[in-house]
Amino acid sequence: MTTNLLENLALRPSPSPISCDKIYLRLHKQEYAAGDTIYGLVFLWVSAPVASQVLKLSIHGFEECTFEMWESEMNPDDLKNPIKRKVERHNKRDTIPRFEEVLTYYPRGFPLGYFCYPFKYELPQVMPGSFFCKLAENNTLRWNGIVRYLIRVYIDIPGANHDLWVEEELCIREAKPDLSSLPRSVMNTQIQSCFCIPRGMIEVSAWLDKNVYRPDETMTVHYTIRNTSSVDVQNLLIKLVRVIKLSGSEQKQHKPFNQSMSSSSKTLLHAVNYDTSTLPSSKDTSTNMEVLFTLTESGCRHNQNVTRDAVTTLTPQSNSQTIHATTHAYNIKCTYVLDIEVRAKWSASILLTLPILVMPTLDQQWLERTAPIWSKKCTRVQVPGDCGVDNSQISELFTGNPGIKI
C-alpha cells in the first residue's frame, strides 16, 4: 500500500506573510453560499514607504482527489484474509477559476498611517461546496479529496521578491437553509394476497425538519402511514446513504497552483458552469456507496393511521466513517440520500428517498480570532467602484463580530 498517498493532498499551509502584524483581514461571517455577498474589512498599517500604488483582492481555489482501486484475491494460506492487489492509482488536480479586483489606488504611493478598507464582493451563483477528506478506505477503494477556496488581500510590490499580504480560508456551502422548500416523498402500494385478492392500500409519506444539516446535528424525520389494508406494517428502516463519485487521470505532473493571477479572471469565474450531472463512465472514475447508519422505527396495525417522528443525529455508526460536506465539483461529487423502507406482510417493501444536504463543519478558531491592537487606530477609507460599501452597512454587519469593534 502506497505510504505517501496523502502527500499530494495535504492541506498546504500558506507561507507566512511578511510583516504579518501590518495587515489584517476580517470577513463578516464564517461561511457563504454561492450567490452570497462577501463583506470584509482590511486593516492596514503603513509605517514606512511602500513601493506600490495598489491594494488588491483575489479569490482563488482548487480541487484535487487521489484514489487507489484494489482487487481482492483468495489467500491459500489464510482464507479469512484475502490478498489485496492494487489495480490503478489516479490523481487529478484542477485550479478553480479565480478573480482579482483593485480595492484602492494611490497614484503617489501609499500614505503612512493606519487605515481600514471596507469591501464587498458578490460570489458566482454556482460554486462547488468546500470539501475535505483526509483519508477513507474500504475493501476496494482508498481515497482522499479536497475542494478549497482562499481569499487574499495584498499590496503588489513590483520588482520585490515578496508582497505584503494576508490570506484566509473561504468556506463555501452548496445550499442556503430554506424551511419553505423541505423535501417530501410519498409512496403507496396495493396489498394483495397470494391469490391476487386485494387487501387494501398502504400510503406512506415522509419529510425532514430542515433542508440542510451539519455533521453531528440532530435530524428529525417526520412520517405518516395511512394503512387502510387488512395487514400490519411491521417496521420502517431508515438508512443514511452516501455516494462518492471520483474522477481522475493517471498520476502525472500538474501545473503549480501559485501561478500568476490575471485581472481578466473575474469574468472567467462568473462564466464557469460546474457540471452537476453524473460523472461519465470511464476507467478513471470510481463510485462508492456507503450506508452510514440504520434506524429502525415501529410500524402500525391494520386499518390504522399514524404520524410519528424519528429523531437521530447525523453521526455515522462506525468510528471509521466521517460525515463530509456535500459538493458537486468536477472531480469530486459527494451526495447523501435518506432511504426509507416500509415493510408489510403480503407486499413488497415500500421505498422512499429524501435528499440530504450537508454543510461543512465550522472552524471554532474563527470565533476566537482577535484583531491586532493597532487596528483600533485605523481610519476608515471608502473603497471606490463595485466593491465599495456604505458605512451604515459596515456598522450593522460587523456589530458583535468576534474580534472587531465598530
mmCIF file of C-alpha atoms in Angstrom:
data_model
loop_
_atom_site.group_PDB
_atom_site.id
_atom_site.type_symbol
_atom_site.label_atom_id
_atom_site.label_comp_id
_atom_site.label_asym_id
_atom_site.label_seq_id
_atom_site.Cartn_x
_atom_site.Cartn_y
_atom_site.Cartn_z
ATOM 1 C CA MET A 1 0.000 0.000 0.000
ATOM 2 C CA THR A 2 1.326 3.373 -1.008
ATOM 3 C CA THR A 3 2.673 5.216 2.006
ATOM 4 C CA ASN A 4 2.735 8.703 0.569
ATOM 5 C CA LEU A 5 -0.863 8.796 -0.627
ATOM 6 C CA LEU A 6 -1.615 11.926 1.389
ATOM 7 C CA GLU A 7 1.373 13.889 0.157
ATOM 8 C CA ASN A 8 -0.473 15.132 -2.925
ATOM 9 C CA LEU A 9 -3.496 16.209 -0.953
ATOM 10 C CA ALA A 10 -2.407 17.529 2.429
ATOM 11 C CA LEU A 11 -3.705 20.972 3.254
ATOM 12 C CA ARG A 12 -0.821 23.019 2.039
ATOM 13 C CA PRO A 13 -0.034 25.641 4.687
ATOM 14 C CA SER A 14 0.244 29.144 3.344
ATOM 15 C CA PRO A 15 3.669 30.738 3.695
ATOM 16 C CA SER A 16 3.872 33.338 6.443
ATOM 17 C CA PRO A 17 3.200 36.814 5.047
ATOM 18 C CA ILE A 18 5.883 39.424 5.502
ATOM 19 C CA SER A 19 5.112 41.962 8.247
ATOM 20 C CA CYS A 20 2.057 39.952 9.247
ATOM 21 C CA ASP A 21 1.332 42.473 12.019
ATOM 22 C CA LYS A 22 0.740 45.229 9.437
ATOM 23 C CA ILE A 23 -2.214 43.827 7.514
ATOM 24 C CA TYR A 24 -5.297 42.042 8.838
ATOM 25 C CA LEU A 25 -8.438 40.678 7.145
ATOM 26 C CA ARG A 26 -11.804 40.001 8.761
ATOM 27 C CA LEU A 27 -14.951 38.730 6.990
ATOM 28 C CA HIS A 28 -18.437 39.450 8.305
ATOM 29 C CA LYS A 29 -19.349 35.764 8.707
ATOM 30 C CA GLN A 30 -17.756 32.356 8.751
ATOM 31 C CA GLU A 31 -19.222 30.729 5.635
ATOM 32 C CA TYR A 32 -21.022 31.642 2.440
ATOM 33 C CA ALA A 33 -23.248 30.049 -0.176
ATOM 34 C CA ALA A 34 -22.998 30.552 -3.917
ATOM 35 C CA GLY A 35 -24.528 33.898 -4.829
ATOM 36 C CA ASP A 36 -23.902 35.438 -1.391
ATOM 37 C CA THR A 37 -22.177 38.793 -0.979
ATOM 38 C CA ILE A 38 -18.932 38.794 0.979
ATOM 39 C CA TYR A 39 -18.372 41.792 3.240
ATOM 40 C CA GLY A 40 -14.955 42.317 4.748
ATOM 41 C CA LEU A 41 -12.604 44.732 6.475
ATOM 42 C CA VAL A 42 -8.938 45.133 5.610
ATOM 43 C CA PHE A 43 -6.818 46.790 8.286
ATOM 44 C CA LEU A 44 -3.507 48.215 7.059
ATOM 45 C CA TRP A 45 -0.649 49.800 8.963
ATOM 46 C CA VAL A 46 1.850 51.587 6.717
ATOM 47 C CA SER A 47 4.813 52.579 8.870
ATOM 48 C CA ALA A 48 7.350 53.021 6.058
ATOM 49 C CA PRO A 49 7.202 53.949 2.377
ATOM 50 C CA VAL A 50 5.872 51.096 0.194
ATOM 51 C CA ALA A 51 6.939 50.805 -3.438
ATOM 52 C CA SER A 52 3.377 50.182 -4.635
ATOM 53 C CA GLN A 53 0.209 52.049 -5.518
ATOM 54 C CA VAL A 54 -2.449 49.311 -5.432
ATOM 55 C CA LEU A 55 -4.276 47.229 -2.808
ATOM 56 C CA LYS A 56 -5.800 44.142 -4.461
ATOM 57 C CA LEU A 57 -8.352 41.461 -3.566
ATOM 58 C CA SER A 58 -8.371 37.956 -5.051
ATOM 59 C CA ILE A 59 -10.378 34.769 -4.560
ATOM 60 C CA HIS A 60 -8.907 31.545 -5.848
ATOM 61 C CA GLY A 61 -9.270 27.855 -5.189
ATOM 62 C CA PHE A 62 -8.523 24.331 -6.305
ATOM 63 C CA GLU A 63 -9.903 20.823 -6.137
ATOM 64 C CA GLU A 64 -7.943 17.597 -6.024
ATOM 65 C CA CYS A 65 -8.630 13.927 -5.470
ATOM 66 C CA THR A 66 -6.403 10.868 -5.256
ATOM 67 C CA PHE A 67 -7.766 7.350 -5.231
ATOM 68 C CA GLU A 68 -6.498 3.797 -5.498
ATOM 69 C CA MET A 69 -8.671 0.891 -6.618
ATOM 70 C CA TRP A 70 -7.993 -2.609 -5.348
ATOM 71 C CA GLU A 71 -8.908 -6.189 -6.146
ATOM 72 C CA SER A 72 -9.058 -8.997 -3.627
ATOM 73 C CA GLU A 73 -7.661 -12.436 -4.291
ATOM 74 C CA MET A 74 -8.054 -15.595 -2.284
ATOM 75 C CA ASN A 75 -5.163 -16.277 0.040
ATOM 76 C CA PRO A 76 -4.499 -20.040 0.026
ATOM 77 C CA ASP A 77 -2.629 -19.759 3.334
ATOM 78 C CA ASP A 78 -5.303 -17.689 5.100
ATOM 79 C CA LEU A 79 -8.824 -17.906 3.666
ATOM 80 C CA LYS A 80 -10.189 -15.301 6.105
ATOM 81 C CA ASN A 81 -7.745 -12.608 4.954
ATOM 82 C CA PRO A 82 -7.722 -12.219 1.161
ATOM 83 C CA ILE A 83 -4.770 -10.621 -0.588
ATOM 84 C CA LYS A 84 -5.298 -7.049 -1.829
ATOM 85 C CA ARG A 85 -3.755 -6.100 -5.124
ATOM 86 C CA LYS A 86 -3.646 -2.507 -6.349
ATOM 87 C CA VAL A 87 -5.219 -2.164 -9.776
ATOM 88 C CA GLU A 88 -4.989 1.553 -10.532
ATOM 89 C CA ARG A 89 -3.972 4.817 -8.909
ATOM 90 C CA HIS A 90 -5.373 8.132 -10.086
ATOM 91 C CA ASN A 91 -4.690 11.730 -9.207
ATOM 92 C CA LYS A 92 -6.447 14.816 -10.547
ATOM 93 C CA ARG A 93 -5.901 18.454 -9.622
ATOM 94 C CA ASP A 94 -7.727 21.427 -11.120
ATOM 95 C CA THR A 95 -7.478 25.115 -10.364
ATOM 96 C CA ILE A 96 -10.887 26.717 -9.889
ATOM 97 C CA PRO A 97 -11.024 29.914 -11.987
ATOM 98 C CA ARG A 98 -10.167 32.981 -9.962
ATOM 99 C CA PHE A 99 -10.718 36.703 -9.985
ATOM 100 C CA GLU A 100 -8.779 39.769 -8.945
ATOM 101 C CA GLU A 101 -10.142 43.203 -8.022
ATOM 102 C CA VAL A 102 -8.452 46.503 -7.172
ATOM 103 C CA LEU A 103 -9.699 47.829 -3.831
ATOM 104 C CA THR A 104 -7.861 51.150 -3.826
ATOM 105 C CA TYR A 105 -5.270 53.024 -5.852
ATOM 106 C CA TYR A 106 -2.829 55.716 -4.707
ATOM 107 C CA PRO A 107 -1.117 57.405 -7.689
ATOM 108 C CA ARG A 108 1.650 58.775 -5.428
ATOM 109 C CA GLY A 109 2.050 55.645 -3.331
ATOM 110 C CA PHE A 110 0.539 54.571 -0.025
ATOM 111 C CA PRO A 111 0.380 57.263 2.644
ATOM 112 C CA LEU A 112 1.776 56.494 6.067
ATOM 113 C CA GLY A 113 -0.688 55.697 8.850
ATOM 114 C CA TYR A 114 -3.433 53.314 9.936
ATOM 115 C CA PHE A 115 -6.285 52.565 7.510
ATOM 116 C CA CYS A 116 -9.384 50.364 7.276
ATOM 117 C CA TYR A 117 -10.836 49.426 3.869
ATOM 118 C CA PRO A 118 -14.415 48.015 3.907
ATOM 119 C CA PHE A 119 -15.250 45.994 0.779
ATOM 120 C CA LYS A 120 -17.872 43.675 -0.687
ATOM 121 C CA TYR A 121 -17.959 41.096 -3.454
ATOM 122 C CA GLU A 122 -20.817 39.028 -4.872
ATOM 123 C CA LEU A 123 -19.965 35.361 -5.365
ATOM 124 C CA PRO A 124 -20.998 33.445 -8.505
ATOM 125 C CA GLN A 125 -24.384 31.726 -8.491
ATOM 126 C CA VAL A 126 -22.825 28.271 -8.944
ATOM 127 C CA MET A 127 -19.827 27.102 -6.902
ATOM 128 C CA PRO A 128 -18.836 23.626 -5.664
ATOM 129 C CA GLY A 129 -19.018 23.364 -1.885
ATOM 130 C CA SER A 130 -15.867 23.259 0.244
ATOM 131 C CA PHE A 131 -14.814 19.689 0.947
ATOM 132 C CA PHE A 132 -12.067 17.868 2.812
ATOM 133 C CA CYS A 133 -11.460 14.175 3.354
ATOM 134 C CA LYS A 134 -8.023 13.289 4.667
ATOM 135 C CA LEU A 135 -8.315 9.548 4.101
ATOM 136 C CA ALA A 136 -11.071 6.973 3.576
ATOM 137 C CA GLU A 137 -10.843 3.355 2.520
ATOM 138 C CA ASN A 138 -12.729 0.088 2.242
ATOM 139 C CA ASN A 139 -12.014 -3.299 0.635
ATOM 140 C CA THR A 140 -11.899 -1.931 -2.914
ATOM 141 C CA LEU A 141 -11.067 1.774 -2.660
ATOM 142 C CA ARG A 142 -8.671 4.100 -0.833
ATOM 143 C CA TRP A 143 -9.141 7.814 -1.488
ATOM 144 C CA ASN A 144 -8.901 11.393 -0.299
ATOM 145 C CA GLY A 145 -10.075 14.695 -1.709
ATOM 146 C CA ILE A 146 -10.297 18.434 -1.192
ATOM 147 C CA VAL A 147 -12.145 21.459 -2.571
ATOM 148 C CA ARG A 148 -10.639 24.615 -1.091
ATOM 149 C CA TYR A 149 -11.085 28.377 -1.523
ATOM 150 C CA LEU A 150 -8.842 31.201 -0.321
ATOM 151 C CA ILE A 151 -9.442 34.933 -0.186
ATOM 152 C CA ARG A 152 -6.337 37.116 -0.283
ATOM 153 C CA VAL A 153 -5.759 40.852 0.115
ATOM 154 C CA TYR A 154 -2.311 42.101 -0.831
ATOM 155 C CA ILE A 155 -0.150 45.019 -1.882
ATOM 156 C CA ASP A 156 1.597 44.143 -5.113
ATOM 157 C CA ILE A 157 5.201 45.362 -4.836
ATOM 158 C CA PRO A 158 6.809 45.365 -8.311
ATOM 159 C CA GLY A 159 10.384 44.150 -8.515
ATOM 160 C CA ALA A 160 10.363 42.680 -4.992
ATOM 161 C CA ASN A 161 10.561 39.011 -4.122
ATOM 162 C CA HIS A 162 7.545 39.346 -1.821
ATOM 163 C CA ASP A 163 4.232 41.136 -1.398
ATOM 164 C CA LEU A 164 2.561 42.427 1.738
ATOM 165 C CA TRP A 165 -0.483 40.180 2.064
ATOM 166 C CA VAL A 166 -2.959 38.353 4.264
ATOM 167 C CA GLU A 167 -4.972 35.241 3.366
ATOM 168 C CA GLU A 168 -7.978 33.485 4.878
ATOM 169 C CA GLU A 169 -9.871 30.261 4.198
ATOM 170 C CA LEU A 170 -13.196 30.860 2.441
ATOM 171 C CA CYS A 171 -15.799 28.267 3.421
ATOM 172 C CA ILE A 172 -18.444 27.671 0.729
ATOM 173 C CA ARG A 173 -21.594 25.626 1.277
ATOM 174 C CA GLU A 174 -23.761 24.384 -1.557
ATOM 175 C CA ALA A 175 -27.165 25.408 -0.212
ATOM 176 C CA LYS A 176 -28.869 28.020 1.918
ATOM 177 C CA PRO A 177 -31.148 26.944 4.774
ATOM 178 C CA ASP A 178 -34.723 27.233 3.479
ATOM 179 C CA LEU A 179 -37.624 25.887 5.540
ATOM 180 C CA SER A 180 -40.073 26.763 2.744
ATOM 181 C CA SER A 181 -38.713 24.067 0.394
ATOM 182 C CA LEU A 182 -38.471 20.935 2.515
ATOM 183 C CA PRO A 183 -38.148 17.710 0.508
ATOM 184 C CA ARG A 184 -41.146 15.370 0.797
ATOM 185 C CA SER A 185 -41.621 11.832 -0.505
ATOM 186 C CA VAL A 186 -44.953 9.989 -0.858
ATOM 187 C CA MET A 187 -45.461 6.375 -1.957
ATOM 188 C CA ASN A 188 -48.390 3.955 -1.843
ATOM 189 C CA THR A 189 -48.906 0.320 -2.702
ATOM 190 C CA GLN A 190 -51.776 -2.110 -3.197
ATOM 191 C CA ILE A 191 -51.723 -5.072 -0.797
ATOM 192 C CA GLN A 192 -52.700 -8.414 -2.324
ATOM 193 C CA SER A 193 -52.880 -11.957 -1.013
ATOM 194 C CA CYS A 194 -51.223 -14.894 -2.696
ATOM 195 C CA PHE A 195 -54.283 -15.327 -4.962
ATOM 196 C CA CYS A 196 -54.170 -11.653 -6.018
ATOM 197 C CA ILE A 197 -57.108 -10.780 -3.821
ATOM 198 C CA PRO A 198 -56.985 -7.065 -2.937
ATOM 199 C CA ARG A 199 -56.480 -6.392 0.759
ATOM 200 C CA GLY A 200 -56.409 -2.607 0.760
ATOM 201 C CA MET A 201 -53.857 0.190 0.387
ATOM 202 C CA ILE A 202 -50.874 1.464 2.381
ATOM 203 C CA GLU A 203 -49.699 5.032 1.813
ATOM 204 C CA VAL A 204 -46.532 6.403 3.386
ATOM 205 C CA SER A 205 -45.238 9.978 3.306
ATOM 206 C CA ALA A 206 -42.012 11.299 4.850
ATOM 207 C CA TRP A 207 -40.308 14.682 5.152
ATOM 208 C CA LEU A 208 -37.496 16.320 7.091
ATOM 209 C CA ASP A 209 -37.488 19.174 9.584
ATOM 210 C CA LYS A 210 -34.837 21.104 7.561
ATOM 211 C CA ASN A 211 -33.242 21.047 4.133
ATOM 212 C CA VAL A 212 -29.592 21.324 5.254
ATOM 213 C CA TYR A 213 -27.647 19.880 8.176
ATOM 214 C CA ARG A 214 -24.205 19.869 9.722
ATOM 215 C CA PRO A 215 -22.325 16.759 10.892
ATOM 216 C CA ASP A 216 -23.471 15.555 14.347
ATOM 217 C CA GLU A 217 -26.572 17.754 14.188
ATOM 218 C CA THR A 218 -29.975 16.443 15.327
ATOM 219 C CA MET A 219 -32.239 15.407 12.449
ATOM 220 C CA THR A 220 -35.970 14.693 12.658
ATOM 221 C CA VAL A 221 -37.719 12.525 10.085
ATOM 222 C CA HIS A 222 -41.496 13.038 10.115
ATOM 223 C CA TYR A 223 -43.532 10.216 8.607
ATOM 224 C CA THR A 224 -47.205 9.364 8.196
ATOM 225 C CA ILE A 225 -48.662 5.913 7.494
ATOM 226 C CA ARG A 226 -52.228 5.594 6.220
ATOM 227 C CA ASN A 227 -52.943 1.882 6.441
ATOM 228 C CA THR A 228 -56.375 1.068 5.010
ATOM 229 C CA SER A 229 -55.408 -2.556 4.406
ATOM 230 C CA SER A 230 -56.058 -5.666 6.456
ATOM 231 C CA VAL A 231 -52.347 -6.329 7.123
ATOM 232 C CA ASP A 232 -49.957 -4.849 9.677
ATOM 233 C CA VAL A 233 -46.984 -2.638 8.809
ATOM 234 C CA GLN A 234 -44.086 -4.376 10.538
ATOM 235 C CA ASN A 235 -41.496 -1.580 10.738
ATOM 236 C CA LEU A 236 -39.580 1.144 8.945
ATOM 237 C CA LEU A 237 -35.853 1.041 8.185
ATOM 238 C CA ILE A 238 -34.245 4.486 7.781
ATOM 239 C CA LYS A 239 -30.763 4.471 6.223
ATOM 240 C CA LEU A 240 -28.400 7.351 5.550
ATOM 241 C CA VAL A 241 -26.533 6.566 2.318
ATOM 242 C CA ARG A 242 -23.538 8.496 0.996
ATOM 243 C CA VAL A 243 -22.496 8.344 -2.654
ATOM 244 C CA ILE A 244 -18.942 9.398 -3.556
ATOM 245 C CA LYS A 245 -18.038 9.796 -7.228
ATOM 246 C CA LEU A 246 -14.393 10.413 -8.048
ATOM 247 C CA SER A 247 -12.851 11.234 -11.400
ATOM 248 C CA GLY A 248 -9.148 11.428 -12.157
ATOM 249 C CA SER A 249 -6.387 10.726 -14.628
ATOM 250 C CA GLU A 250 -3.256 8.652 -14.375
ATOM 251 C CA GLN A 251 -0.911 10.360 -11.958
ATOM 252 C CA LYS A 252 1.218 12.980 -13.669
ATOM 253 C CA GLN A 253 2.952 16.281 -13.007
ATOM 254 C CA HIS A 254 0.489 19.131 -12.537
ATOM 255 C CA LYS A 255 0.983 22.830 -13.024
ATOM 256 C CA PRO A 256 1.948 24.688 -9.849
ATOM 257 C CA PHE A 257 -1.005 26.207 -8.014
ATOM 258 C CA ASN A 258 0.633 29.555 -7.305
ATOM 259 C CA GLN A 259 0.666 30.663 -10.934
ATOM 260 C CA SER A 260 0.352 34.353 -11.720
ATOM 261 C CA MET A 261 -3.116 35.891 -11.413
ATOM 262 C CA SER A 262 -4.885 37.652 -14.214
ATOM 263 C CA SER A 263 -7.209 40.623 -13.857
ATOM 264 C CA SER A 264 -9.430 39.104 -16.563
ATOM 265 C CA SER A 265 -10.099 36.004 -14.470
ATOM 266 C CA LYS A 266 -13.023 37.631 -12.629
ATOM 267 C CA THR A 267 -15.117 37.258 -15.763
ATOM 268 C CA LEU A 268 -13.946 33.672 -16.106
ATOM 269 C CA LEU A 269 -15.042 32.794 -12.580
ATOM 270 C CA HIS A 270 -18.543 34.122 -13.167
ATOM 271 C CA ALA A 271 -18.828 32.338 -16.519
ATOM 272 C CA VAL A 272 -17.996 28.892 -15.162
ATOM 273 C CA ASN A 273 -20.920 26.460 -15.071
ATOM 274 C CA TYR A 274 -19.945 23.492 -12.939
ATOM 275 C CA ASP A 275 -21.381 20.250 -14.245
ATOM 276 C CA THR A 276 -23.617 18.661 -11.620
ATOM 277 C CA SER A 277 -24.584 15.659 -13.752
ATOM 278 C CA THR A 278 -23.366 12.124 -13.216
ATOM 279 C CA LEU A 279 -19.708 11.565 -13.959
ATOM 280 C CA PRO A 280 -19.053 9.716 -17.205
ATOM 281 C CA SER A 281 -18.286 6.040 -17.050
ATOM 282 C CA SER A 282 -14.584 5.501 -17.710
ATOM 283 C CA LYS A 283 -11.541 3.712 -16.413
ATOM 284 C CA ASP A 284 -10.536 6.650 -14.248
ATOM 285 C CA THR A 285 -13.880 7.002 -12.467
ATOM 286 C CA SER A 286 -14.865 5.379 -9.192
ATOM 287 C CA THR A 287 -18.270 5.328 -7.459
ATOM 288 C CA ASN A 288 -18.548 4.330 -3.825
ATOM 289 C CA MET A 289 -21.865 3.889 -1.987
ATOM 290 C CA GLU A 290 -21.841 3.516 1.786
ATOM 291 C CA VAL A 291 -24.517 3.176 4.482
ATOM 292 C CA LEU A 292 -23.571 5.416 7.412
ATOM 293 C CA PHE A 293 -26.324 4.472 9.841
ATOM 294 C CA THR A 294 -29.556 2.456 10.063
ATOM 295 C CA LEU A 295 -32.512 3.342 12.260
ATOM 296 C CA THR A 296 -35.473 1.003 12.905
ATOM 297 C CA GLU A 297 -38.895 2.506 13.716
ATOM 298 C CA SER A 298 -42.131 0.768 14.640
ATOM 299 C CA GLY A 299 -44.933 0.365 12.093
ATOM 300 C CA CYS A 300 -48.687 0.238 12.714
ATOM 301 C CA ARG A 301 -51.569 -2.199 12.796
ATOM 302 C CA HIS A 302 -54.098 -2.781 10.006
ATOM 303 C CA ASN A 303 -56.718 -0.090 9.383
ATOM 304 C CA GLN A 304 -54.701 2.400 11.408
ATOM 305 C CA ASN A 305 -53.275 5.838 10.612
ATOM 306 C CA VAL A 306 -50.196 7.108 12.478
ATOM 307 C CA THR A 307 -47.967 10.181 12.366
ATOM 308 C CA ARG A 308 -44.628 9.895 14.128
ATOM 309 C CA ASP A 309 -41.178 11.493 14.379
ATOM 310 C CA ALA A 310 -37.896 9.607 14.155
ATOM 311 C CA VAL A 311 -35.175 11.643 15.856
ATOM 312 C CA THR A 312 -31.498 10.868 15.291
ATOM 313 C CA THR A 313 -28.169 12.627 14.829
ATOM 314 C CA LEU A 314 -26.182 12.966 11.640
ATOM 315 C CA THR A 315 -23.408 10.780 13.012
ATOM 316 C CA PRO A 316 -22.075 7.556 11.449
ATOM 317 C CA GLN A 317 -22.422 4.383 13.481
ATOM 318 C CA SER A 318 -18.818 3.351 12.787
ATOM 319 C CA ASN A 319 -15.882 5.296 14.220
ATOM 320 C CA SER A 320 -14.010 4.741 10.945
ATOM 321 C CA GLN A 321 -16.606 6.722 8.980
ATOM 322 C CA THR A 322 -16.951 10.506 8.700
ATOM 323 C CA ILE A 323 -19.718 12.816 7.508
ATOM 324 C CA HIS A 324 -18.282 15.037 4.760
ATOM 325 C CA ALA A 325 -19.877 18.122 3.252
ATOM 326 C CA THR A 326 -21.984 17.890 0.102
ATOM 327 C CA THR A 327 -20.146 19.012 -3.025
ATOM 328 C CA HIS A 328 -20.584 18.825 -6.809
ATOM 329 C CA ALA A 329 -17.088 19.620 -8.077
ATOM 330 C CA TYR A 330 -15.585 18.421 -11.351
ATOM 331 C CA ASN A 331 -13.604 15.552 -9.865
ATOM 332 C CA ILE A 332 -15.372 15.019 -6.528
ATOM 333 C CA LYS A 333 -19.091 14.579 -6.018
ATOM 334 C CA CYS A 334 -20.387 13.821 -2.531
ATOM 335 C CA THR A 335 -24.155 13.410 -2.078
ATOM 336 C CA TYR A 336 -26.450 11.966 0.584
ATOM 337 C CA VAL A 337 -29.898 10.369 0.495
ATOM 338 C CA LEU A 338 -32.141 9.054 3.236
ATOM 339 C CA ASP A 339 -33.579 5.679 2.193
ATOM 340 C CA ILE A 340 -36.807 4.725 3.975
ATOM 341 C CA GLU A 341 -38.009 1.126 3.611
ATOM 342 C CA VAL A 342 -41.507 0.250 4.862
ATOM 343 C CA ARG A 343 -42.075 -3.466 5.451
ATOM 344 C CA ALA A 344 -45.535 -5.039 5.411
ATOM 345 C CA LYS A 345 -46.767 -8.596 5.045
ATOM 346 C CA TRP A 346 -48.061 -9.698 1.611
ATOM 347 C CA SER A 347 -46.307 -6.741 0.000
ATOM 348 C CA ALA A 348 -43.006 -5.755 -1.479
ATOM 349 C CA SER A 349 -41.221 -3.123 0.563
ATOM 350 C CA ILE A 350 -42.338 0.463 0.032
ATOM 351 C CA LEU A 351 -39.265 2.575 -0.718
ATOM 352 C CA LEU A 352 -38.961 6.335 -0.224
ATOM 353 C CA THR A 353 -35.912 8.573 -0.680
ATOM 354 C CA LEU A 354 -35.167 12.030 0.700
ATOM 355 C CA PRO A 355 -32.111 14.065 -0.382
ATOM 356 C CA ILE A 356 -29.864 15.358 2.401
ATOM 357 C CA LEU A 357 -27.591 18.387 2.040
ATOM 358 C CA VAL A 358 -24.670 18.569 4.472
ATOM 359 C CA MET A 359 -22.822 21.813 5.207
ATOM 360 C CA PRO A 360 -19.121 21.941 6.177
ATOM 361 C CA THR A 361 -18.090 21.790 9.811
ATOM 362 C CA LEU A 362 -17.397 25.279 11.122
ATOM 363 C CA ASP A 363 -13.926 26.197 12.361
ATOM 364 C CA GLN A 364 -14.151 27.181 16.031
ATOM 365 C CA GLN A 365 -10.829 29.030 15.800
ATOM 366 C CA TRP A 366 -12.531 31.616 13.588
ATOM 367 C CA LEU A 367 -14.611 32.737 16.579
ATOM 368 C CA GLU A 368 -11.507 33.019 18.761
ATOM 369 C CA ARG A 369 -9.502 35.240 16.430
ATOM 370 C CA THR A 370 -8.981 38.811 17.550
ATOM 371 C CA ALA A 371 -7.841 41.840 15.608
ATOM 372 C CA PRO A 372 -4.411 43.307 16.396
ATOM 373 C CA ILE A 373 -4.329 46.150 18.912
ATOM 374 C CA TRP A 374 -3.213 48.674 16.298
ATOM 375 C CA SER A 375 -6.436 48.124 14.284
ATOM 376 C CA LYS A 376 -8.261 50.401 16.759
ATOM 377 C CA LYS A 377 -6.230 53.320 15.387
ATOM 378 C CA CYS A 378 -7.313 52.743 11.777
ATOM 379 C CA THR A 379 -9.208 55.401 9.849
ATOM 380 C CA ARG A 380 -11.934 54.092 7.552
ATOM 381 C CA VAL A 381 -11.293 54.703 3.833
ATOM 382 C CA GLN A 382 -14.072 54.477 1.235
ATOM 383 C CA VAL A 383 -13.373 51.834 -1.438
ATOM 384 C CA PRO A 384 -14.476 53.102 -4.898
ATOM 385 C CA GLY A 385 -16.387 51.141 -7.531
ATOM 386 C CA ASP A 386 -18.428 47.946 -7.216
ATOM 387 C CA CYS A 387 -16.513 46.811 -4.129
ATOM 388 C CA GLY A 388 -17.429 49.902 -2.123
ATOM 389 C CA VAL A 389 -19.617 49.647 0.990
ATOM 390 C CA ASP A 390 -21.662 52.272 2.848
ATOM 391 C CA ASN A 391 -20.542 52.993 6.402
ATOM 392 C CA SER A 392 -24.037 52.215 7.711
ATOM 393 C CA GLN A 393 -23.836 48.703 6.264
ATOM 394 C CA ILE A 394 -20.470 48.047 7.879
ATOM 395 C CA SER A 395 -21.683 49.126 11.314
ATOM 396 C CA GLU A 396 -24.705 46.827 11.009
ATOM 397 C CA LEU A 397 -22.840 43.808 9.628
ATOM 398 C CA PHE A 398 -19.859 43.836 11.976
ATOM 399 C CA THR A 399 -21.581 44.707 15.245
ATOM 400 C CA GLY A 400 -20.957 41.741 17.527
ATOM 401 C CA ASN A 401 -18.403 40.197 15.167
ATOM 402 C CA PRO A 402 -15.741 38.414 17.279
ATOM 403 C CA GLY A 403 -12.527 40.417 17.499
ATOM 404 C CA ILE A 404 -13.893 43.538 15.812
ATOM 405 C CA LYS A 405 -15.166 46.719 17.447
ATOM 406 C CA ILE A 406 -17.068 49.094 15.163
#
